[in-house]
Amino acid sequence: MAKATHSPEGSGADTLLKLIASSSTLELDSEREGVWIEVIRKMDEVYSDLLRYEVDLEHKNAELEEAQAFVTNVIESVSDILVVCDARGNVQQANSAFQQTSGRALADIVGRDISELIELDHRTKLAALLKPRSSAEVVDGELRFAADGASSDLFAINSSPRHDHRGRFIGVVLTGRPIGELRRAYEALHKAHHELQRAQRQLVEQEKMASLGRLVAGVAHELNNPISFVYGNIHTLMRYRTSLVGYLDAVHEQPVADDLAALRSDLRIDAILEDFGPLIEGTLEGAVRISEIVKNLRRLSFSKLGEVERVNIERLVNTAVLWAGRTKQHRVDIQVEVEPDLWISGNEGQLHQVIVNLVENAIDAMRATGLPRLVVAAGRQGGEILFSIRDNGPGIDKDHISHIFEPFFTTKRVGEGTGLGLWISYGIVREHGGELCASNEPEGGATFSFSLPAA
């Protein structure tokens, strides 16, 4: 076996290549053999590292592609328009919402100056959205985009700045939504807020009514006994008066002494007898009114509907309007507009009381109206029956409209109302599953309305 040794002729590389290429067996000394083993080991380590790096690189590429696909999917799924611009205002990216708005494909958008995609009259507003600024400064504006020779809807635009890792300004991100859609969202939010406030007021009002109902129930019970005494005593006093008047008339039919006649004149017996009747009648009328107030107070404490039955709306409304009209002296043009074959489940007596009270209040409100007119209507609205009592009077004062359903609140003169009618009506309607509402009509007059579930 030939032994490989260093040769002075030629380079070491040439000698090594000749030795490797020769067909004879290559024999190395121990030193060179160790070097070759170390080289081979290093080459194996490097090859293993290359394989590992390649596997890691493939994983990183897969994760990067997945992240890029996720970001792209999110951008494309956003319903608002989204446009990415560089520092010069050239478009770098745009989502499908902006493509639909502008009527252009992505290839026709990317690379173009954003001003070319803006309506001519709105290009002056673009400078404020594209100007360099700090990361925390977001600028708002309104723009219209040019779309196939036409103008898009007006968009509310938010401009957020972009910065690189060194903090240098590199562009902006424009996002926007049509103003009409925002307006509808604001209106829905305002409506929800209004409904929440109304629900809160209703809960407070219900709690107040429940507390007052418990209070007045006890007061009514305590008042009922002395009122019964007064009422009974007045009737007894009326009988006594009849007997006394008859006796005195019989006495004075006979010839009397002059001193007795003078005493009768001095004591004004005749005037007292004449006042007896009006005094008793006035006291009796007051007792009756107090009795009615107590009945109303006791009714407030009732928590149940009582007897529930099928109620014919047409008969209920006609009867209530007839009763209410009889009690008023001034004439009113009352129109009844009730759809046929309407039925609800409830207490007919309590509902009759509600309509009578509302009609009487409307008639009283139109005392100074030249041609008073009242429309009492009932009709089907989905699964409910809508009742409305509408007049052409002066309407409800804006300072009073939020208080009219409070107990003992009244705008009538002293002696004409107790302020309990609308409160009781409100409670009855609520117990039947509805809500009594009041509003002023734009052309004048007031409307009271409520809806109850149809039978």
Tab-separated table of C-alpha atoms in Angstrom:
chain	number	residue	atom	x	y	z
A	1	MET	CA	0.000	0.000	0.000
A	2	ALA	CA	1.450	3.355	-1.006
A	3	LYS	CA	1.928	5.880	1.758
A	4	ALA	CA	0.814	9.453	1.175
A	5	THR	CA	3.477	11.977	2.070
A	6	HIS	CA	3.973	15.678	1.443
A	7	SER	CA	5.556	16.287	-1.961
A	8	PRO	CA	7.432	19.463	-2.826
A	9	GLU	CA	6.172	19.277	-6.385
A	10	GLY	CA	2.832	20.954	-7.162
A	11	SER	CA	0.282	22.367	-4.764
A	12	GLY	CA	-1.246	20.494	-1.843
A	13	ALA	CA	-4.712	20.636	-3.445
A	14	ASP	CA	-3.467	19.098	-6.662
A	15	THR	CA	-1.741	16.338	-4.719
A	16	LEU	CA	-4.921	15.668	-2.689
A	17	LEU	CA	-7.091	15.562	-5.806
A	18	LYS	CA	-4.596	13.185	-7.472
A	19	LEU	CA	-4.568	10.989	-4.420
A	20	ILE	CA	-8.390	10.897	-4.272
A	21	ALA	CA	-8.719	10.303	-8.005
A	22	SER	CA	-6.160	7.497	-8.095
A	23	SER	CA	-7.473	3.983	-8.057
A	24	SER	CA	-4.939	2.877	-5.520
A	25	THR	CA	-5.768	2.750	-1.891
A	26	LEU	CA	-5.216	6.055	-0.014
A	27	GLU	CA	-3.275	5.606	3.131
A	28	LEU	CA	-3.187	8.467	5.676
A	29	ASP	CA	-1.124	8.913	8.703
A	30	SER	CA	-2.825	9.193	12.080
A	31	GLU	CA	-2.648	12.993	12.204
A	32	ARG	CA	-4.241	13.530	8.817
A	33	GLU	CA	-6.840	10.838	9.481
A	34	GLY	CA	-7.957	12.673	12.614
A	35	VAL	CA	-8.215	15.887	10.659
A	36	TRP	CA	-10.386	14.235	8.037
A	37	ILE	CA	-12.628	12.693	10.695
A	38	GLU	CA	-13.096	16.108	12.291
A	39	VAL	CA	-13.893	17.664	8.917
A	40	ILE	CA	-16.446	14.973	8.166
A	41	ARG	CA	-17.996	15.425	11.631
A	42	LYS	CA	-18.237	19.180	11.126
A	43	MET	CA	-19.754	18.646	7.692
A	44	ASP	CA	-22.322	16.309	9.252
A	45	GLU	CA	-23.179	18.878	11.921
A	46	VAL	CA	-23.504	21.599	9.319
A	47	TYR	CA	-25.706	19.371	7.182
A	48	SER	CA	-27.901	18.548	10.218
A	49	ASP	CA	-28.178	22.250	11.044
A	50	LEU	CA	-29.131	22.982	7.448
A	51	LEU	CA	-31.849	20.355	7.578
A	52	ARG	CA	-33.129	21.724	10.893
A	53	TYR	CA	-33.040	25.299	9.608
A	54	GLU	CA	-34.921	24.241	6.516
A	55	VAL	CA	-37.639	22.559	8.614
A	56	ASP	CA	-37.886	25.628	10.882
A	57	LEU	CA	-38.011	27.871	7.849
A	58	GLU	CA	-40.848	25.828	6.376
A	59	HIS	CA	-42.767	26.095	9.691
A	60	LYS	CA	-42.172	29.841	9.826
A	61	ASN	CA	-43.282	30.226	6.231
A	62	ALA	CA	-46.451	28.217	6.967
A	63	GLU	CA	-47.185	30.363	10.047
A	64	LEU	CA	-46.485	33.541	8.083
A	65	GLU	CA	-48.797	32.444	5.276
A	66	GLU	CA	-51.490	31.545	7.834
A	67	ALA	CA	-51.135	34.927	9.584
A	68	GLN	CA	-51.208	36.725	6.242
A	69	ALA	CA	-54.324	34.787	5.210
A	70	PHE	CA	-55.966	35.594	8.557
A	71	VAL	CA	-55.217	39.325	8.256
A	72	THR	CA	-56.406	39.361	4.659
A	73	ASN	CA	-59.601	37.534	5.617
A	74	VAL	CA	-60.272	39.975	8.454
A	75	ILE	CA	-59.678	42.988	6.206
A	76	GLU	CA	-61.945	41.583	3.514
A	77	SER	CA	-64.668	40.754	6.049
A	78	VAL	CA	-64.830	44.283	7.464
A	79	SER	CA	-67.990	46.017	6.243
A	80	ASP	CA	-66.415	49.473	6.597
A	81	ILE	CA	-64.147	50.685	3.837
A	82	LEU	CA	-60.404	50.380	4.550
A	83	VAL	CA	-57.616	52.002	2.492
A	84	VAL	CA	-53.881	51.928	3.299
A	85	CYS	CA	-51.822	54.790	1.850
A	86	ASP	CA	-48.106	55.570	1.935
A	87	ALA	CA	-46.598	58.899	2.992
A	88	ARG	CA	-47.157	60.346	-0.495
A	89	GLY	CA	-50.840	59.380	-0.566
A	90	ASN	CA	-50.509	56.431	-2.932
A	91	VAL	CA	-52.807	53.489	-2.244
A	92	GLN	CA	-51.004	50.371	-1.010
A	93	GLN	CA	-53.994	48.214	-0.048
A	94	ALA	CA	-57.805	48.378	-0.078
A	95	ASN	CA	-60.492	45.966	1.062
A	96	SER	CA	-63.430	44.652	-0.944
A	97	ALA	CA	-65.822	47.184	0.642
A	98	PHE	CA	-63.804	50.037	-0.863
A	99	GLN	CA	-63.591	48.230	-4.189
A	100	GLN	CA	-67.388	48.000	-4.286
A	101	THR	CA	-67.738	51.651	-3.267
A	102	SER	CA	-65.305	52.919	-5.902
A	103	GLY	CA	-66.458	50.455	-8.584
A	104	ARG	CA	-62.848	49.478	-9.352
A	105	ALA	CA	-60.820	46.309	-9.075
A	106	LEU	CA	-57.914	46.089	-6.654
A	107	ALA	CA	-55.377	46.168	-9.494
A	108	ASP	CA	-56.849	49.476	-10.662
A	109	ILE	CA	-56.646	50.948	-7.134
A	110	VAL	CA	-53.244	49.922	-5.776
A	111	GLY	CA	-50.488	52.358	-6.747
A	112	ARG	CA	-52.838	55.225	-7.627
A	113	ASP	CA	-52.960	58.545	-5.830
A	114	ILE	CA	-55.869	58.473	-3.387
A	115	SER	CA	-56.968	61.911	-4.562
A	116	GLU	CA	-57.842	60.414	-7.959
A	117	LEU	CA	-60.474	58.270	-6.220
A	118	ILE	CA	-62.045	61.191	-4.334
A	119	GLU	CA	-64.879	63.392	-5.601
A	120	LEU	CA	-63.424	66.607	-6.996
A	121	ASP	CA	-65.248	68.882	-4.520
A	122	HIS	CA	-63.882	66.877	-1.558
A	123	ARG	CA	-60.202	66.694	-2.507
A	124	THR	CA	-59.428	69.791	-0.456
A	125	LYS	CA	-60.420	67.862	2.679
A	126	LEU	CA	-57.876	65.121	1.932
A	127	ALA	CA	-54.772	67.039	3.056
A	128	ALA	CA	-55.846	67.021	6.715
A	129	LEU	CA	-56.316	63.251	6.586
A	130	LEU	CA	-52.908	62.514	5.006
A	131	LYS	CA	-50.679	64.901	6.978
A	132	PRO	CA	-47.852	63.443	9.147
A	133	ARG	CA	-48.651	63.318	12.864
A	134	SER	CA	-48.107	61.353	16.051
A	135	SER	CA	-49.461	57.862	16.608
A	136	ALA	CA	-52.142	58.963	19.059
A	137	GLU	CA	-53.619	61.638	16.761
A	138	VAL	CA	-56.630	60.335	14.819
A	139	VAL	CA	-58.226	62.774	12.372
A	140	ASP	CA	-61.917	62.655	11.386
A	141	GLY	CA	-63.436	63.909	8.171
A	142	GLU	CA	-66.143	63.404	5.572
A	143	LEU	CA	-65.491	62.366	1.965
A	144	ARG	CA	-67.314	61.328	-1.175
A	145	PHE	CA	-65.651	58.880	-3.542
A	146	ALA	CA	-65.852	58.886	-7.324
A	147	ALA	CA	-67.593	55.719	-8.477
A	148	ASP	CA	-68.092	55.011	-12.214
A	149	GLY	CA	-68.700	58.631	-13.090
A	150	ALA	CA	-71.058	59.120	-10.151
A	151	SER	CA	-70.623	60.068	-6.515
A	152	SER	CA	-70.806	57.654	-3.624
A	153	ASP	CA	-72.645	58.275	-0.384
A	154	LEU	CA	-71.056	60.644	2.088
A	155	PHE	CA	-68.639	58.696	4.293
A	156	ALA	CA	-67.443	59.492	7.801
A	157	ILE	CA	-63.670	58.896	7.596
A	158	ASN	CA	-61.169	58.159	10.383
A	159	SER	CA	-57.483	58.603	9.497
A	160	SER	CA	-54.934	56.763	11.669
A	161	PRO	CA	-51.184	57.370	11.108
A	162	ARG	CA	-48.644	54.581	10.445
A	163	HIS	CA	-45.036	54.574	11.658
A	164	ASP	CA	-42.096	52.211	11.120
A	165	HIS	CA	-39.885	50.665	13.809
A	166	ARG	CA	-37.852	53.869	13.948
A	167	GLY	CA	-40.935	56.008	14.537
A	168	ARG	CA	-40.869	57.605	11.079
A	169	PHE	CA	-44.218	58.468	9.470
A	170	ILE	CA	-44.859	56.073	6.554
A	171	GLY	CA	-48.522	56.651	5.735
A	172	VAL	CA	-52.101	56.441	6.990
A	173	VAL	CA	-54.973	53.974	7.274
A	174	LEU	CA	-58.351	55.362	6.217
A	175	THR	CA	-61.530	53.691	7.502
A	176	GLY	CA	-65.060	54.903	6.886
A	177	ARG	CA	-68.767	54.178	7.049
A	178	PRO	CA	-71.687	55.824	5.234
A	179	ILE	CA	-73.178	58.721	7.184
A	180	GLY	CA	-76.692	57.351	6.635
A	181	GLU	CA	-75.778	54.102	8.357
A	182	LEU	CA	-74.216	55.987	11.259
A	183	ARG	CA	-77.285	58.177	11.537
A	184	ARG	CA	-79.519	55.102	11.721
A	185	ALA	CA	-77.244	53.638	14.375
A	186	TYR	CA	-77.391	56.873	16.390
A	187	GLU	CA	-81.167	56.986	16.029
A	188	ALA	CA	-81.433	53.384	17.208
A	189	LEU	CA	-79.173	54.201	20.155
A	190	HIS	CA	-81.232	57.283	20.986
A	191	LYS	CA	-84.441	55.261	20.770
A	192	ALA	CA	-83.011	52.561	23.022
A	193	HIS	CA	-81.892	55.225	25.499
A	194	HIS	CA	-85.334	56.827	25.408
A	195	GLU	CA	-87.006	53.437	25.956
A	196	LEU	CA	-84.685	52.759	28.871
A	197	GLN	CA	-85.527	56.113	30.445
A	198	ARG	CA	-89.242	55.478	29.911
A	199	ALA	CA	-88.954	52.022	31.463
A	200	GLN	CA	-87.111	53.492	34.440
A	201	ARG	CA	-89.760	56.180	34.900
A	202	GLN	CA	-92.475	53.560	34.603
A	203	LEU	CA	-90.830	51.358	37.222
A	204	VAL	CA	-90.495	54.305	39.579
A	205	GLU	CA	-94.083	55.321	38.891
A	206	GLN	CA	-95.342	51.793	39.492
A	207	GLU	CA	-93.487	51.594	42.776
A	208	LYS	CA	-94.906	54.971	43.815
A	209	MET	CA	-98.401	53.862	42.849
A	210	ALA	CA	-98.045	50.589	44.714
A	211	SER	CA	-96.858	52.390	47.849
A	212	LEU	CA	-99.595	55.022	47.613
A	213	GLY	CA	-102.134	52.308	46.925
A	214	ARG	CA	-101.264	50.608	50.186
A	215	LEU	CA	-101.347	53.967	51.979
A	216	VAL	CA	-104.682	55.137	50.630
A	217	ALA	CA	-106.251	51.748	51.284
A	218	GLY	CA	-105.701	52.307	54.973
A	219	VAL	CA	-106.790	55.945	54.762
A	220	ALA	CA	-109.955	54.999	52.895
A	221	HIS	CA	-110.789	52.372	55.485
A	222	GLU	CA	-110.364	54.901	58.287
A	223	LEU	CA	-112.437	57.551	56.487
A	224	ASN	CA	-115.248	55.202	55.611
A	225	ASN	CA	-116.628	54.882	59.143
A	226	PRO	CA	-116.969	58.629	59.987
A	227	ILE	CA	-118.366	59.288	56.506
A	228	SER	CA	-120.986	56.663	57.153
A	229	PHE	CA	-121.901	58.455	60.421
A	230	VAL	CA	-122.139	61.837	58.654
A	231	TYR	CA	-124.166	60.376	55.818
A	232	GLY	CA	-126.623	58.655	58.185
A	233	ASN	CA	-126.914	61.688	60.460
A	234	ILE	CA	-127.713	63.978	57.529
A	235	HIS	CA	-130.591	61.771	56.473
A	236	THR	CA	-131.828	61.714	60.080
A	237	LEU	CA	-131.453	65.507	60.239
A	238	MET	CA	-133.564	65.826	57.089
A	239	ARG	CA	-136.355	63.864	58.730
A	240	TYR	CA	-136.075	65.987	61.886
A	241	ARG	CA	-136.220	69.153	59.807
A	242	THR	CA	-139.413	67.991	58.146
A	243	SER	CA	-140.973	67.286	61.511
A	244	LEU	CA	-139.857	70.614	63.019
A	245	VAL	CA	-141.066	72.636	60.056
A	246	GLY	CA	-144.432	70.904	60.187
A	247	TYR	CA	-144.745	71.494	63.916
A	248	LEU	CA	-143.759	75.176	63.721
A	249	ASP	CA	-146.120	75.770	60.831
A	250	ALA	CA	-148.917	74.221	62.868
A	251	VAL	CA	-148.051	76.334	65.911
A	252	HIS	CA	-147.934	79.585	63.990
A	253	GLU	CA	-151.155	78.898	62.168
A	254	GLN	CA	-152.867	79.620	65.512
A	255	PRO	CA	-153.127	83.144	66.911
A	256	VAL	CA	-149.939	83.833	68.873
A	257	ALA	CA	-149.005	86.426	71.394
A	258	ASP	CA	-147.167	89.524	70.317
A	259	ASP	CA	-144.102	88.664	72.368
A	260	LEU	CA	-143.828	85.220	70.682
A	261	ALA	CA	-144.090	86.813	67.248
A	262	ALA	CA	-141.398	89.326	68.231
A	263	LEU	CA	-139.168	86.538	69.503
A	264	ARG	CA	-139.633	84.684	66.202
A	265	SER	CA	-138.574	87.797	64.345
A	266	ASP	CA	-135.596	88.519	66.596
A	267	LEU	CA	-134.282	84.948	66.343
A	268	ARG	CA	-134.842	84.938	62.546
A	269	ILE	CA	-136.641	81.635	62.742
A	270	ASP	CA	-138.057	81.993	59.227
A	271	ALA	CA	-134.591	82.643	57.716
A	272	ILE	CA	-133.155	79.675	59.610
A	273	LEU	CA	-135.914	77.407	58.314
A	274	GLU	CA	-135.235	78.624	54.779
A	275	ASP	CA	-131.502	77.935	55.149
A	276	PHE	CA	-132.112	74.491	56.601
A	277	GLY	CA	-132.801	72.945	53.197
A	278	PRO	CA	-129.763	74.301	51.285
A	279	LEU	CA	-127.473	73.585	54.232
A	280	ILE	CA	-128.569	69.971	54.476
A	281	GLU	CA	-128.442	69.519	50.698
A	282	GLY	CA	-124.943	71.013	50.505
A	283	THR	CA	-123.723	68.846	53.372
A	284	LEU	CA	-125.262	65.786	51.745
A	285	GLU	CA	-123.625	66.625	48.425
A	286	GLY	CA	-120.250	67.004	50.169
A	287	ALA	CA	-120.731	63.678	51.936
A	288	VAL	CA	-121.556	62.021	48.613
A	289	ARG	CA	-118.427	63.495	47.012
A	290	ILE	CA	-116.271	62.345	49.919
A	291	SER	CA	-117.862	58.905	49.621
A	292	GLU	CA	-116.953	58.790	45.927
A	293	ILE	CA	-113.381	59.814	46.726
A	294	VAL	CA	-113.131	57.040	49.288
A	295	LYS	CA	-114.450	54.547	46.746
A	296	ASN	CA	-111.775	55.668	44.306
A	297	LEU	CA	-109.121	55.396	46.955
A	298	ARG	CA	-110.260	51.899	47.836
A	299	ARG	CA	-110.234	50.935	44.172
A	300	LEU	CA	-106.565	51.931	43.978
A	301	SER	CA	-105.661	49.223	46.471
A	302	PHE	CA	-107.203	46.464	44.373
A	303	SER	CA	-104.399	44.383	42.869
A	304	LYS	CA	-106.590	42.045	40.830
A	305	LEU	CA	-108.724	42.596	37.811
A	306	GLY	CA	-111.731	41.017	39.417
A	307	GLU	CA	-114.075	39.125	37.155
A	308	VAL	CA	-112.555	38.617	33.695
A	309	GLU	CA	-114.856	38.178	30.712
A	310	ARG	CA	-114.983	38.629	26.977
A	311	VAL	CA	-115.758	42.261	26.275
A	312	ASN	CA	-117.305	43.540	23.051
A	313	ILE	CA	-115.402	46.718	22.205
A	314	GLU	CA	-118.117	48.315	20.071
A	315	ARG	CA	-120.743	48.000	22.797
A	316	LEU	CA	-118.270	49.097	25.484
A	317	VAL	CA	-117.235	52.291	23.659
A	318	ASN	CA	-120.765	53.277	22.591
A	319	THR	CA	-122.132	52.827	26.112
A	320	ALA	CA	-119.257	54.741	27.735
A	321	VAL	CA	-119.540	57.651	25.278
A	322	LEU	CA	-123.313	57.822	25.835
A	323	TRP	CA	-122.888	57.943	29.623
A	324	ALA	CA	-120.110	60.532	29.505
A	325	GLY	CA	-122.033	62.795	27.120
A	326	ARG	CA	-125.112	62.870	29.334
A	327	THR	CA	-123.218	64.350	32.280
A	328	LYS	CA	-121.953	67.395	30.360
A	329	GLN	CA	-123.997	70.491	29.569
A	330	HIS	CA	-122.055	71.922	26.589
A	331	ARG	CA	-122.510	70.139	23.295
A	332	VAL	CA	-119.596	68.396	21.595
A	333	ASP	CA	-119.402	66.702	18.197
A	334	ILE	CA	-118.450	63.152	19.253
A	335	GLN	CA	-117.459	60.716	16.510
A	336	VAL	CA	-117.168	57.014	17.323
A	337	GLU	CA	-114.943	55.010	14.967
A	338	VAL	CA	-114.828	51.386	16.097
A	339	GLU	CA	-114.044	48.437	13.864
A	340	PRO	CA	-116.650	45.664	14.075
A	341	ASP	CA	-116.116	42.346	15.834
A	342	LEU	CA	-113.401	43.451	18.265
A	343	TRP	CA	-113.110	41.543	21.554
A	344	ILE	CA	-110.780	41.626	24.539
A	345	SER	CA	-110.595	39.781	27.854
A	346	GLY	CA	-110.960	41.926	30.962
A	347	ASN	CA	-113.262	43.544	33.458
A	348	GLU	CA	-115.927	45.411	31.490
A	349	GLY	CA	-116.888	47.682	34.387
A	350	GLN	CA	-113.335	48.920	34.937
A	351	LEU	CA	-112.720	49.471	31.218
A	352	HIS	CA	-116.035	51.337	31.001
A	353	GLN	CA	-114.812	53.599	33.793
A	354	VAL	CA	-111.547	54.314	31.919
A	355	ILE	CA	-113.270	55.392	28.702
A	356	VAL	CA	-115.894	57.455	30.549
A	357	ASN	CA	-113.162	59.277	32.448
A	358	LEU	CA	-111.100	59.983	29.331
A	359	VAL	CA	-114.148	61.234	27.394
A	360	GLU	CA	-115.282	63.469	30.266
A	361	ASN	CA	-111.783	64.965	30.597
A	362	ALA	CA	-111.652	65.653	26.857
A	363	ILE	CA	-115.051	67.355	26.915
A	364	ASP	CA	-113.998	69.505	29.879
A	365	ALA	CA	-110.781	70.484	28.082
A	366	MET	CA	-112.761	71.831	25.096
A	367	ARG	CA	-114.948	74.281	27.016
A	368	ALA	CA	-113.363	77.291	25.339
A	369	THR	CA	-113.077	75.649	21.891
A	370	GLY	CA	-115.285	77.152	19.191
A	371	LEU	CA	-116.262	73.920	17.430
A	372	PRO	CA	-115.382	71.146	19.860
A	373	ARG	CA	-114.852	67.765	18.236
A	374	LEU	CA	-113.994	64.445	19.871
A	375	VAL	CA	-113.019	61.247	18.082
A	376	VAL	CA	-113.204	57.982	20.027
A	377	ALA	CA	-111.646	55.179	17.988
A	378	ALA	CA	-110.722	51.521	18.406
A	379	GLY	CA	-109.106	49.255	15.851
A	380	ARG	CA	-106.983	46.175	15.468
A	381	GLN	CA	-103.218	46.629	15.365
A	382	GLY	CA	-101.505	43.284	15.007
A	383	GLY	CA	-102.502	41.155	17.975
A	384	GLU	CA	-103.740	44.137	19.991
A	385	ILE	CA	-106.687	46.522	20.092
A	386	LEU	CA	-105.663	50.180	19.959
A	387	PHE	CA	-107.951	52.686	21.729
A	388	SER	CA	-107.594	56.433	21.155
A	389	ILE	CA	-109.539	59.468	22.411
A	390	ARG	CA	-108.559	62.550	20.389
A	391	ASP	CA	-109.885	66.107	20.849
A	392	ASN	CA	-109.248	69.462	19.175
A	393	GLY	CA	-108.896	71.444	22.384
A	394	PRO	CA	-105.875	73.443	23.556
A	395	GLY	CA	-103.812	70.326	24.285
A	396	ILE	CA	-101.792	69.510	27.386
A	397	ASP	CA	-99.327	72.023	28.766
A	398	LYS	CA	-95.762	70.785	28.298
A	399	ASP	CA	-95.089	71.333	32.004
A	400	HIS	CA	-98.076	69.153	32.928
A	401	ILE	CA	-97.773	66.274	30.459
A	402	SER	CA	-95.231	64.408	32.613
A	403	HIS	CA	-97.412	64.740	35.745
A	404	ILE	CA	-100.948	64.052	34.542
A	405	PHE	CA	-100.906	60.422	35.693
A	406	GLU	CA	-99.711	61.290	39.187
A	407	PRO	CA	-102.257	60.911	41.986
A	408	PHE	CA	-104.129	64.083	43.061
A	409	PHE	CA	-102.671	66.100	40.155
A	410	THR	CA	-105.403	68.094	38.410
A	411	THR	CA	-105.676	71.202	36.248
A	412	LYS	CA	-109.398	71.662	36.927
A	413	ARG	CA	-110.801	74.342	39.193
A	414	VAL	CA	-111.279	73.667	42.879
A	415	GLY	CA	-114.306	71.478	43.440
A	416	GLU	CA	-114.348	70.088	39.879
A	417	GLY	CA	-111.803	67.301	40.147
A	418	THR	CA	-109.833	65.278	42.668
A	419	GLY	CA	-106.876	64.335	40.452
A	420	LEU	CA	-107.597	60.624	40.817
A	421	GLY	CA	-109.389	59.856	37.541
A	422	LEU	CA	-106.342	59.542	35.272
A	423	TRP	CA	-104.337	57.803	37.961
A	424	ILE	CA	-107.046	55.187	38.423
A	425	SER	CA	-107.433	54.819	34.654
A	426	TYR	CA	-103.675	54.364	34.299
A	427	GLY	CA	-103.699	51.600	36.911
A	428	ILE	CA	-106.685	49.813	35.342
A	429	VAL	CA	-105.105	49.841	31.873
A	430	ARG	CA	-101.815	48.596	33.271
A	431	GLU	CA	-103.563	45.744	35.105
A	432	HIS	CA	-105.156	44.733	31.787
A	433	GLY	CA	-101.721	44.474	30.133
A	434	GLY	CA	-101.499	47.896	28.467
A	435	GLU	CA	-100.136	51.363	29.080
A	436	LEU	CA	-102.083	54.608	28.985
A	437	CYS	CA	-100.194	57.346	27.095
A	438	ALA	CA	-100.885	61.025	26.435
A	439	SER	CA	-99.550	63.236	23.658
A	440	ASN	CA	-100.261	66.501	21.869
A	441	GLU	CA	-101.214	66.510	18.203
A	442	PRO	CA	-99.218	68.727	15.775
A	443	GLU	CA	-102.414	70.354	14.493
A	444	GLY	CA	-103.674	70.960	18.042
A	445	GLY	CA	-105.512	69.002	20.674
A	446	ALA	CA	-104.524	66.022	22.799
A	447	THR	CA	-104.734	62.258	22.345
A	448	PHE	CA	-104.979	59.594	25.021
A	449	SER	CA	-104.302	56.081	23.791
A	450	PHE	CA	-103.665	52.565	25.025
A	451	SER	CA	-103.446	49.059	23.562
A	452	LEU	CA	-104.825	45.858	25.059
A	453	PRO	CA	-104.310	42.252	23.900
A	454	ALA	CA	-107.082	41.058	21.601
A	455	ALA	CA	-109.137	38.102	22.772
